[in-house]
Coordinates of C-alpha atoms in Angstrom, one line a residue:
M1268 CA -62.6 -92.3 4.8
S1269 CA -61.6 -88.8 5.5
G1270 CA -64.0 -86.8 3.8
R1271 CA -61.2 -84.0 2.7
K1272 CA -59.7 -84.0 -0.8
R1273 CA -57.2 -81.6 -2.0
I1274 CA -56.9 -80.5 -5.7
Q1275 CA -54.2 -78.3 -7.0
V1276 CA -55.0 -75.8 -9.7
D1277 CA -52.2 -74.3 -11.7
E1278 CA -52.8 -70.9 -13.1
S1279 CA -49.3 -69.9 -13.9
E1280 CA -49.8 -69.5 -17.5
W1281 CA -52.8 -67.6 -16.8
Y1282 CA -50.9 -65.2 -14.8
R1283 CA -48.4 -64.6 -17.4
M1284 CA -51.2 -63.8 -19.8
Q1285 CA -52.9 -61.3 -17.5
R1286 CA -49.5 -59.5 -16.8
K1287 CA -49.0 -59.2 -20.6
A1288 CA -52.5 -58.3 -21.5
Q1289 CA -53.0 -55.9 -18.8
K1290 CA -49.7 -54.3 -18.4
L1291 CA -49.8 -54.4 -14.6
K1292 CA -46.3 -53.6 -14.0
E1293 CA -46.4 -50.4 -16.2
V1294 CA -46.6 -47.4 -13.4
L1295 CA -48.8 -44.6 -14.2
S1296 CA -46.0 -42.2 -14.9
T1297 CA -47.8 -39.6 -17.1
L1298 CA -50.2 -38.6 -14.3
P1299 CA -51.7 -35.1 -14.7
G1300 CA -50.0 -32.4 -13.1
L1301 CA -47.2 -34.7 -12.2
I1302 CA -44.0 -32.8 -13.8
D1303 CA -45.5 -29.6 -12.7
D1304 CA -45.9 -30.8 -9.0
V1305 CA -42.3 -32.1 -9.3
R1306 CA -41.0 -29.0 -10.8
A1307 CA -42.6 -26.7 -8.2
Q1308 CA -41.2 -28.9 -5.2
T1309 CA -37.8 -29.0 -6.9
R1310 CA -37.7 -25.3 -7.3
A1311 CA -38.8 -24.8 -3.8
D1312 CA -35.7 -26.8 -2.8
I1313 CA -33.5 -24.9 -5.1
D1314 CA -34.5 -21.7 -3.5
R1315 CA -33.8 -23.0 0.0
T1316 CA -30.5 -24.5 -1.2
F1317 CA -29.2 -21.5 -2.9
A1318 CA -30.6 -19.1 -0.2
A1319 CA -27.9 -20.5 2.0
V1320 CA -25.3 -20.1 -0.7
E1321 CA -26.3 -16.3 -1.0
E1322 CA -26.0 -15.7 2.7
R1323 CA -22.8 -17.3 2.8
R1324 CA -21.6 -15.1 0.1
R1325 CA -22.9 -12.1 1.9
R1326 CA -21.1 -12.9 5.1
Q1327 CA -17.9 -13.4 3.2
D1328 CA -18.2 -10.2 1.3
Q1329 CA -18.2 -8.5 4.5
V1330 CA -15.2 -10.2 5.9
I1331 CA -13.2 -9.6 2.7
Q1332 CA -13.7 -5.8 3.1
N1333 CA -11.3 -6.3 6.1
L1334 CA -8.4 -7.5 3.8
S1335 CA -5.6 -5.3 3.0
A1336 CA -5.4 -3.9 -0.4
Q1337 CA -3.0 -6.3 -1.7
T1338 CA -5.4 -9.1 -1.3
R1339 CA -8.9 -7.6 -1.3
Q1340 CA -9.1 -7.3 -5.1
L1341 CA -8.0 -10.8 -5.7
E1342 CA -10.6 -12.1 -3.3
A1343 CA -13.4 -9.7 -4.5
D1344 CA -12.8 -10.9 -8.1
T1345 CA -12.8 -14.6 -7.0
S1346 CA -16.0 -13.9 -5.0
R1347 CA -17.5 -12.4 -8.1
R1348 CA -16.8 -15.3 -10.2
L1349 CA -17.9 -17.7 -7.5
Q1350 CA -21.2 -15.7 -7.4
E1351 CA -21.4 -16.0 -11.2
Q1352 CA -20.9 -19.8 -11.1
A1353 CA -23.5 -20.1 -8.4
R1354 CA -26.1 -18.0 -10.5
E1355 CA -25.4 -19.9 -13.6
L1356 CA -25.8 -23.3 -11.7
R1357 CA -29.1 -22.2 -10.0
G1358 CA -30.4 -20.7 -13.2
A1359 CA -29.7 -23.9 -15.1
L1360 CA -31.2 -26.2 -12.4
D1361 CA -34.3 -24.0 -12.1
E1362 CA -34.8 -24.1 -15.9
T1363 CA -34.6 -27.9 -15.9
A1364 CA -36.4 -28.5 -12.8
G1365 CA -38.9 -31.5 -13.3
R1366 CA -36.9 -33.1 -16.0
I1367 CA -33.0 -33.2 -14.8
R1368 CA -31.9 -36.3 -16.8
A1369 CA -28.4 -37.9 -17.2
E1370 CA -27.4 -35.5 -20.1
T1371 CA -28.4 -32.4 -18.2
R1372 CA -26.3 -33.6 -15.3
Q1373 CA -23.5 -34.2 -17.5
R1374 CA -23.8 -30.8 -19.3
L1375 CA -23.9 -29.1 -15.9
A1376 CA -21.0 -30.8 -14.7
E1377 CA -18.9 -30.0 -17.6
H1378 CA -19.7 -26.4 -17.5
Q1379 CA -18.9 -26.2 -13.7
E1380 CA -15.4 -27.8 -14.4
A1381 CA -14.7 -25.1 -17.3
V1382 CA -15.7 -22.4 -14.8
R1383 CA -13.4 -24.2 -12.2
R1384 CA -10.5 -24.1 -14.4
E1385 CA -10.9 -20.6 -15.5
I1386 CA -10.9 -19.3 -11.9
S1387 CA -7.9 -21.3 -11.1
A1388 CA -6.0 -19.9 -14.1
E1389 CA -7.0 -16.3 -13.0
R1390 CA -5.9 -16.8 -9.6
T1391 CA -2.5 -18.4 -10.6
E1392 CA -1.8 -15.5 -12.6
R1393 CA -2.7 -12.9 -9.7
R1394 CA -0.6 -15.1 -7.3
A1395 CA 2.4 -14.9 -9.6
E1396 CA 1.8 -11.0 -9.7
M1397 CA 2.0 -10.9 -5.9
A1398 CA 5.0 -12.9 -5.7
R1399 CA 6.7 -10.3 -8.0
L1400 CA 5.6 -7.4 -6.0
S1401 CA 7.1 -9.0 -2.9
E1402 CA 10.5 -9.5 -4.2
G1403 CA 11.5 -6.4 -3.0
I1404 CA 11.4 -7.7 0.8
E1405 CA 15.3 -8.0 0.8
K1406 CA 15.6 -4.3 0.2
Q1407 CA 13.3 -3.7 3.1
E1408 CA 15.6 -5.5 5.5
E1409 CA 17.1 -1.9 5.7
D1410 CA 13.8 -0.6 6.9
R1411 CA 12.9 -3.0 9.3
A1412 CA 9.8 -1.2 10.2
Q1413 CA 8.6 -1.5 6.7
A1414 CA 9.5 -4.9 6.5
E1415 CA 7.6 -6.0 9.7
Q1416 CA 4.4 -4.1 8.5
T1417 CA 4.4 -6.1 5.2
V1418 CA 4.7 -9.4 7.1
R1419 CA 2.1 -8.4 9.6
S1420 CA -0.2 -7.4 6.9
W1421 CA 0.0 -10.8 5.1
L1422 CA -0.4 -12.7 8.6
A1423 CA -3.5 -10.6 9.3
D1424 CA -4.8 -11.3 5.9
G1425 CA -4.1 -15.1 6.7
R1426 CA -6.1 -14.9 10.0
T1427 CA -9.0 -13.2 8.4
M1428 CA -9.2 -15.9 5.6
A1429 CA -8.9 -18.5 8.2
A1430 CA -11.8 -17.2 10.4
L1431 CA -13.7 -16.8 7.1
I1432 CA -13.3 -20.6 6.3
A1433 CA -13.9 -21.5 10.0
E1434 CA -17.2 -19.4 10.2
T1435 CA -18.8 -19.8 6.9
L1436 CA -17.7 -23.0 5.1
P1437 CA -18.0 -26.7 5.7
H1438 CA -14.1 -27.2 5.8
E1439 CA -14.1 -30.4 7.7
R1440 CA -16.5 -32.0 5.4
Y1441 CA -14.2 -31.5 2.4
A1442 CA -10.8 -31.0 3.7
P1443 CA -10.5 -32.4 7.4
G1444 CA -7.7 -31.1 9.4
E1445 CA -6.4 -28.6 6.6
L1446 CA -7.6 -25.5 8.0
D1447 CA -5.8 -26.5 11.3
R1448 CA -2.7 -27.3 9.4
L1449 CA -2.7 -23.9 7.6
T1450 CA -3.4 -22.1 11.0
S1451 CA -0.3 -23.6 12.3
R1452 CA 1.8 -22.3 9.4
L1453 CA 0.4 -18.7 10.1
T1454 CA 1.8 -19.2 13.8
T1455 CA 5.0 -20.4 12.3
A1456 CA 5.3 -17.1 10.3
E1457 CA 4.5 -15.3 13.4
N1458 CA 7.3 -16.9 15.3
N1459 CA 9.7 -15.9 12.6
A1460 CA 8.5 -12.2 12.2
A1461 CA 8.7 -12.1 16.1
A1462 CA 12.4 -13.4 15.8
G1463 CA 13.1 -10.7 13.2
R1464 CA 13.2 -13.1 10.3
F1465 CA 11.0 -11.0 8.1
D1466 CA 12.1 -12.9 4.7
A1467 CA 11.3 -16.4 6.3
G1468 CA 8.1 -15.0 7.8
L1469 CA 6.9 -13.4 4.6
A1470 CA 7.5 -16.5 2.6
V1471 CA 5.6 -18.8 5.2
A1472 CA 2.7 -16.1 5.6
Q1473 CA 2.1 -15.6 1.9
E1474 CA 2.3 -19.5 1.3
A1475 CA -0.2 -19.9 4.1
Y1476 CA -2.5 -17.2 2.8
H1477 CA -2.7 -18.4 -0.7
S1478 CA -3.4 -21.9 0.4
L1479 CA -6.2 -20.6 2.7
S1480 CA -7.7 -18.8 -0.2
E1481 CA -7.5 -21.6 -2.5
L1482 CA -9.0 -23.7 0.4
R1483 CA -11.9 -21.5 0.4
V1484 CA -12.4 -21.7 -3.6
G1485 CA -12.2 -25.5 -3.4
I1486 CA -14.6 -25.8 -0.7
E1487 CA -17.0 -23.4 -2.5
Q1488 CA -16.9 -25.2 -5.6
R1489 CA -17.3 -28.6 -4.0
E1490 CA -20.3 -27.2 -2.1
L1491 CA -21.9 -26.0 -5.4
E1492 CA -21.3 -29.7 -6.6
R1493 CA -23.2 -30.9 -3.6
C1494 CA -25.9 -28.3 -4.3
S1495 CA -26.2 -29.7 -7.9
A1496 CA -26.1 -33.4 -6.5
Q1497 CA -28.7 -32.5 -3.9
T1498 CA -31.2 -31.0 -6.5
A1499 CA -30.8 -34.1 -8.7
A1500 CA -31.6 -36.3 -5.8
V1501 CA -34.5 -34.4 -4.4
E1502 CA -36.0 -34.1 -7.9
A1503 CA -35.6 -37.8 -8.2
L1504 CA -37.2 -38.9 -5.0
V1505 CA -40.0 -36.0 -5.1
R1506 CA -40.8 -37.9 -8.5
I1507 CA -41.2 -41.2 -6.9
E1508 CA -43.1 -39.8 -4.1
K1509 CA -45.6 -38.4 -6.6
L1510 CA -45.6 -41.7 -8.5
I1511 CA -46.5 -43.6 -5.3
E1512 CA -49.4 -41.2 -4.6
G1513 CA -50.8 -41.2 -8.2
N1514 CA -50.6 -45.0 -8.1
K1515 CA -52.7 -45.7 -5.0
E1516 CA -55.7 -46.2 -7.2
R1517 CA -55.5 -47.3 -10.8
P1518 CA -57.9 -48.2 -13.5
V1519 CA -58.5 -51.9 -14.1
I1520 CA -57.5 -52.8 -17.7
G1521 CA -59.4 -55.5 -19.5
P1522 CA -57.8 -58.1 -21.9
D1523 CA -58.1 -55.6 -24.9
G1524 CA -56.0 -53.0 -23.1
A1525 CA -58.9 -50.8 -22.3
A1526 CA -59.8 -49.5 -18.9
L1527 CA -62.9 -51.2 -17.6
P1528 CA -65.7 -48.5 -16.6
G1529 CA -66.5 -48.3 -12.9
Y1530 CA -63.6 -50.6 -11.7
K1531 CA -60.7 -49.6 -9.7
L1532 CA -57.6 -51.2 -8.4
D1533 CA -57.0 -50.0 -4.7
V1534 CA -53.2 -50.7 -4.7
V1535 CA -53.1 -49.5 -1.0
Y1536 CA -55.5 -52.4 0.0
W1537 CA -54.1 -55.0 -2.3
A1538 CA -50.4 -54.2 -1.7
D1539 CA -51.3 -55.1 2.0
G1540 CA -48.8 -52.8 3.7
E1541 CA -46.1 -52.9 0.9
L1542 CA -46.9 -49.5 -0.6
D1543 CA -46.9 -47.9 2.8
E1544 CA -43.7 -49.3 3.3
L1545 CA -42.4 -48.0 0.0
R1546 CA -43.8 -44.6 0.8
E1547 CA -41.9 -44.7 4.1
T1548 CA -38.7 -45.7 2.5
T1549 CA -39.0 -42.8 0.1
A1550 CA -39.7 -40.1 2.8
Q1551 CA -36.8 -41.3 4.6
A1552 CA -34.5 -41.2 1.5
L1553 CA -35.9 -37.5 0.8
S1554 CA -35.4 -36.4 4.2
R1555 CA -31.6 -37.5 3.8
A1556 CA -31.6 -35.8 0.4
R1557 CA -32.8 -32.6 1.9
D1558 CA -30.3 -32.7 4.8
D1559 CA -27.5 -30.2 4.0
R1560 CA -25.1 -32.5 5.9
S1561 CA -25.3 -35.3 3.1
D1562 CA -22.2 -35.2 0.8
A1563 CA -22.1 -35.3 -2.9
D1564 CA -21.5 -38.9 -3.0
E1565 CA -24.4 -39.8 -0.7
L1566 CA -26.5 -37.6 -2.5
R1567 CA -25.6 -39.4 -5.9
G1568 CA -26.5 -42.6 -4.2
L1569 CA -29.8 -41.5 -3.0
R1570 CA -30.6 -40.4 -6.8
E1571 CA -29.4 -43.9 -7.9
Q1572 CA -31.7 -45.4 -5.1
A1573 CA -34.7 -43.4 -6.7
T1574 CA -34.3 -45.6 -9.7
G1575 CA -34.6 -48.7 -7.5
L1576 CA -37.4 -47.2 -5.7
E1577 CA -39.4 -46.7 -9.1
S1578 CA -38.7 -50.5 -9.9
A1579 CA -40.0 -51.5 -6.5
L1580 CA -43.1 -49.3 -7.3
E1581 CA -43.6 -51.3 -10.5
D1582 CA -43.5 -54.6 -8.5
V1583 CA -45.8 -53.5 -5.8
V1584 CA -48.4 -52.3 -8.4
E1585 CA -48.0 -55.6 -10.4
R1586 CA -48.5 -57.6 -7.1
A1587 CA -51.5 -55.7 -6.2
G1588 CA -52.8 -56.2 -9.5
M1589 CA -52.3 -59.8 -9.4
R1590 CA -53.6 -60.4 -6.0
Q1591 CA -56.9 -58.8 -7.1
L1592 CA -57.3 -61.0 -10.0
A1593 CA -56.2 -63.8 -7.9
S1594 CA -59.0 -63.1 -5.5
Q1595 CA -61.5 -63.2 -8.3
I1596 CA -59.8 -66.4 -9.6
R1597 CA -60.9 -68.1 -6.2
V1598 CA -64.5 -66.8 -6.7
N1599 CA -64.4 -68.0 -10.5
L1600 CA -63.1 -71.7 -9.3
A1601 CA -65.7 -72.1 -6.5
D1602 CA -68.4 -71.2 -9.2
A1603 CA -66.7 -73.7 -11.9
V1604 CA -66.6 -76.3 -9.2
A1605 CA -70.3 -75.8 -8.1
H1606 CA -71.5 -76.1 -11.5
T1607 CA -69.5 -79.2 -11.8
L1608 CA -71.1 -80.8 -8.6
G1609 CA -74.3 -79.5 -9.7
D1610 CA -74.3 -81.5 -12.9
Y1611 CA -72.3 -84.5 -11.4
A1612 CA -74.3 -85.0 -8.0
Y1613 CA -77.2 -82.3 -8.0
Y1614 CA -75.4 -79.9 -5.3
D1615 CA -76.7 -76.4 -5.1
L1616 CA -74.5 -73.4 -4.3
V1617 CA -76.0 -71.8 -1.1
D1618 CA -73.5 -69.4 0.0
G1619 CA -69.9 -68.1 -0.4
E1620 CA -67.7 -65.5 1.4
Y1621 CA -64.0 -64.7 1.9
Q1622 CA -62.4 -65.7 5.0
D1623 CA -62.8 -63.0 7.7
A1624 CA -64.7 -61.0 4.8
D1625 CA -61.2 -60.2 3.5
P1626 CA -60.9 -60.7 -0.3
R1627 CA -57.2 -61.3 0.2
G1628 CA -57.8 -64.3 2.0
A1629 CA -59.1 -67.7 1.2
Y1630 CA -62.7 -68.1 -0.4
Y1631 CA -65.1 -70.5 1.1
A1632 CA -68.4 -71.8 -0.9
K1633 CA -71.0 -74.0 0.8
L1634 CA -73.0 -76.5 -1.5
R1635 CA -76.1 -78.4 -0.3
H1636 CA -77.9 -81.5 -1.6
D1637 CA -81.5 -82.2 -1.2
N1638 CA -80.8 -85.0 1.1
G1639 CA -79.1 -82.5 3.4
N1640 CA -75.4 -83.6 2.6
E1641 CA -73.2 -80.5 2.3
I1642 CA -69.9 -79.6 1.0
V1643 CA -67.6 -76.7 1.7
L1644 CA -64.9 -75.6 -0.8
D1645 CA -61.8 -74.1 0.8
I1646 CA -59.9 -72.1 -2.0
S1647 CA -56.6 -70.4 -1.3
Q1648 CA -53.5 -69.9 -3.0
A1649 CA -50.7 -72.6 -2.5
Q1650 CA -48.2 -69.8 -1.8
R1651 CA -48.7 -66.0 -1.4
D1652 CA -48.3 -64.5 -4.7
S1653 CA -48.0 -67.9 -6.4
G1654 CA -49.6 -69.0 -9.7
E1655 CA -51.3 -72.2 -8.0
C1656 CA -54.5 -72.5 -6.1
V1657 CA -55.5 -75.1 -3.6
I1658 CA -59.3 -76.4 -3.6
R1659 CA -59.9 -78.3 -0.3
V1660 CA -63.3 -80.1 -0.6
H1661 CA -64.5 -80.8 2.8
S1662 CA -67.6 -83.3 2.4
Y1663 CA -70.3 -83.6 5.3
D1664 CA -72.5 -86.5 4.4
Y1665 CA -75.4 -87.6 6.5
D1666 CA -75.8 -91.0 4.7
T1667 CA -72.7 -93.2 4.1
T1668 CA -70.4 -92.3 1.5
S1669 CA -67.5 -94.6 0.6
E1670 CA -64.0 -93.5 -0.1
A1671 CA -64.4 -94.6 -3.7
D1672 CA -67.3 -92.2 -4.1
L1673 CA -65.4 -89.2 -2.5
A1674 CA -62.5 -90.1 -4.8
A1675 CA -64.7 -90.1 -7.9
R1676 CA -66.4 -86.9 -6.7
A1677 CA -62.9 -85.2 -6.6
R1678 CA -62.0 -86.6 -9.8
A1679 CA -65.2 -85.1 -11.5
I1680 CA -64.2 -81.7 -9.9
G1681 CA -60.7 -82.0 -11.5
E1682 CA -62.1 -83.0 -15.0
G1683 CA -64.7 -80.2 -14.8
L1684 CA -62.0 -77.7 -14.2
E1685 CA -59.8 -79.2 -17.0
T1686 CA -62.6 -78.9 -19.5
Q1687 CA -62.4 -75.2 -18.7
G1688 CA -58.8 -74.9 -19.3
H1689 CA -57.4 -75.2 -16.0
Q1690 CA -54.3 -77.4 -15.0
V1691 CA -55.2 -79.4 -12.2
S1692 CA -53.4 -82.2 -10.2
A1693 CA -54.8 -85.7 -9.2
P1694 CA -56.9 -85.2 -6.2
V1695 CA -55.4 -86.7 -2.9
S1696 CA -56.8 -87.5 0.4
E1697 CA -56.0 -85.2 3.5
K1698 CA -55.7 -86.6 7.1
G1699 CA -58.3 -85.7 9.2
V1700 CA -62.1 -85.2 9.3
P1701 CA -64.0 -82.2 7.7
D1702 CA -63.9 -79.1 9.9
E1703 CA -67.2 -78.6 11.5
D1704 CA -66.4 -75.3 12.6
L1705 CA -65.7 -74.1 9.0
R1706 CA -69.2 -75.5 8.1
R1707 CA -70.9 -73.7 10.7
R1708 CA -69.1 -70.4 10.1
V1709 CA -69.8 -70.3 6.1
G1710 CA -73.1 -68.7 5.6
Q1711 CA -73.7 -67.2 8.9
P1712 CA -75.1 -63.8 9.1
R1713 CA -72.6 -61.0 9.6
A1714 CA -72.7 -57.6 11.6
G1715 CA -73.9 -55.0 9.3
G1716 CA -76.8 -56.5 7.3
P1717 CA -78.1 -59.5 5.7
E1718 CA -75.7 -59.3 2.7
S1719 CA -72.9 -61.8 2.5
A1720 CA -69.4 -60.7 3.0
S1721 CA -68.4 -61.9 -0.5
E1722 CA -70.9 -59.8 -2.2
S1723 CA -69.9 -56.9 0.0
A1724 CA -66.1 -57.4 -0.8
S1725 CA -67.0 -57.8 -4.5
E1726 CA -68.8 -54.4 -4.7
S1727 CA -66.0 -52.6 -2.7
R1728 CA -63.1 -54.1 -4.6
P1729 CA -64.2 -55.9 -8.0
G1730 CA -62.4 -58.5 -9.6
T1731 CA -61.8 -58.7 -13.4
A1732 CA -61.0 -62.4 -14.0

């Protein structure tokens, strides 16, 4: 005769109904001030990002002034168009801050591509014009000094452009090794000029210069693309950050879909570390998104990650709500069993408390008969976040109670639960004797006052089942 019986209670259908009725998975996404907060932070990041763009443009404009007349106007016009492109992009991002959606990103990308084509067409036209002006180099062979000066001018412009790229642009990110290759071409042109081969030197110098100039434009435009991707990623992750903060505490929704006055779901507590972990993951992703070393592909990946983080937040919130409900289920089951044993064998409920005063753990209830016999109910989830509870009945009888009587008592408990709509398994005996330490612990006064742990926990984190 073990004196220990186990009854499994299946609440999976009840869980499904509660999820549906209380809409636990619906994250509060229309929080007051959410859009304004996201917009404010996004705009602050836009200001930071484009301040760097403007500073780079200022330094480049100073360098361009050192170019020869033959290339200065081309680069000045290009800089002006790039500046307009950056200004338009910043304005569009600022205008849509807090509400950048897929269609917005698509529209911005299409506009940027159109501007890129326009700049490319203008430069191609100017390059052809420069080539026509240089066709007279063969005639200048008669004036070697003039020919040498022309080549040296192009070489100086090439070196200036190479220095501009090296000092102001992330060329290794977008075109690794290309600057070194083109700088080597300038060295070849210098060698040709030194050998008096001005025609060959001019051809190589011009081609190297134009390639360097186009490298600059290409990097600038890819960097603007990265800035756009960065803004989208930051905004998406800031939104998740704000959603996490705004869902730390939620109203408890009753079966009718209305909030229950005076009841709150403490998601931080019931998530048991999961919300903190999600917050840390979001913070790390946001830090990478704000890192200017992150490239466009990584930033697009971080924006996509934000979608997964919102889904994860929904899961955390749902689990927190179900854990709170499951905690109340354990109390409700103890009450139902106490009523059944009161009717069946005249036991009275004398105390109840959560394990370690933690509503997330097992619930214990102590019942006592007039003859001194006691029963302790140990009610816990079969598995974490499952829809099944296990009721362990520990019987402490001073008189002699047969195994048949204990089995009949367990069956009576199961039948009582079934009449209340619970699905229960047939009771089974467990090996061993009832836990005397458990019997002594349940109902012992706790530090902090005479109030029982279950009452204290219930007041601070109320259930709704």
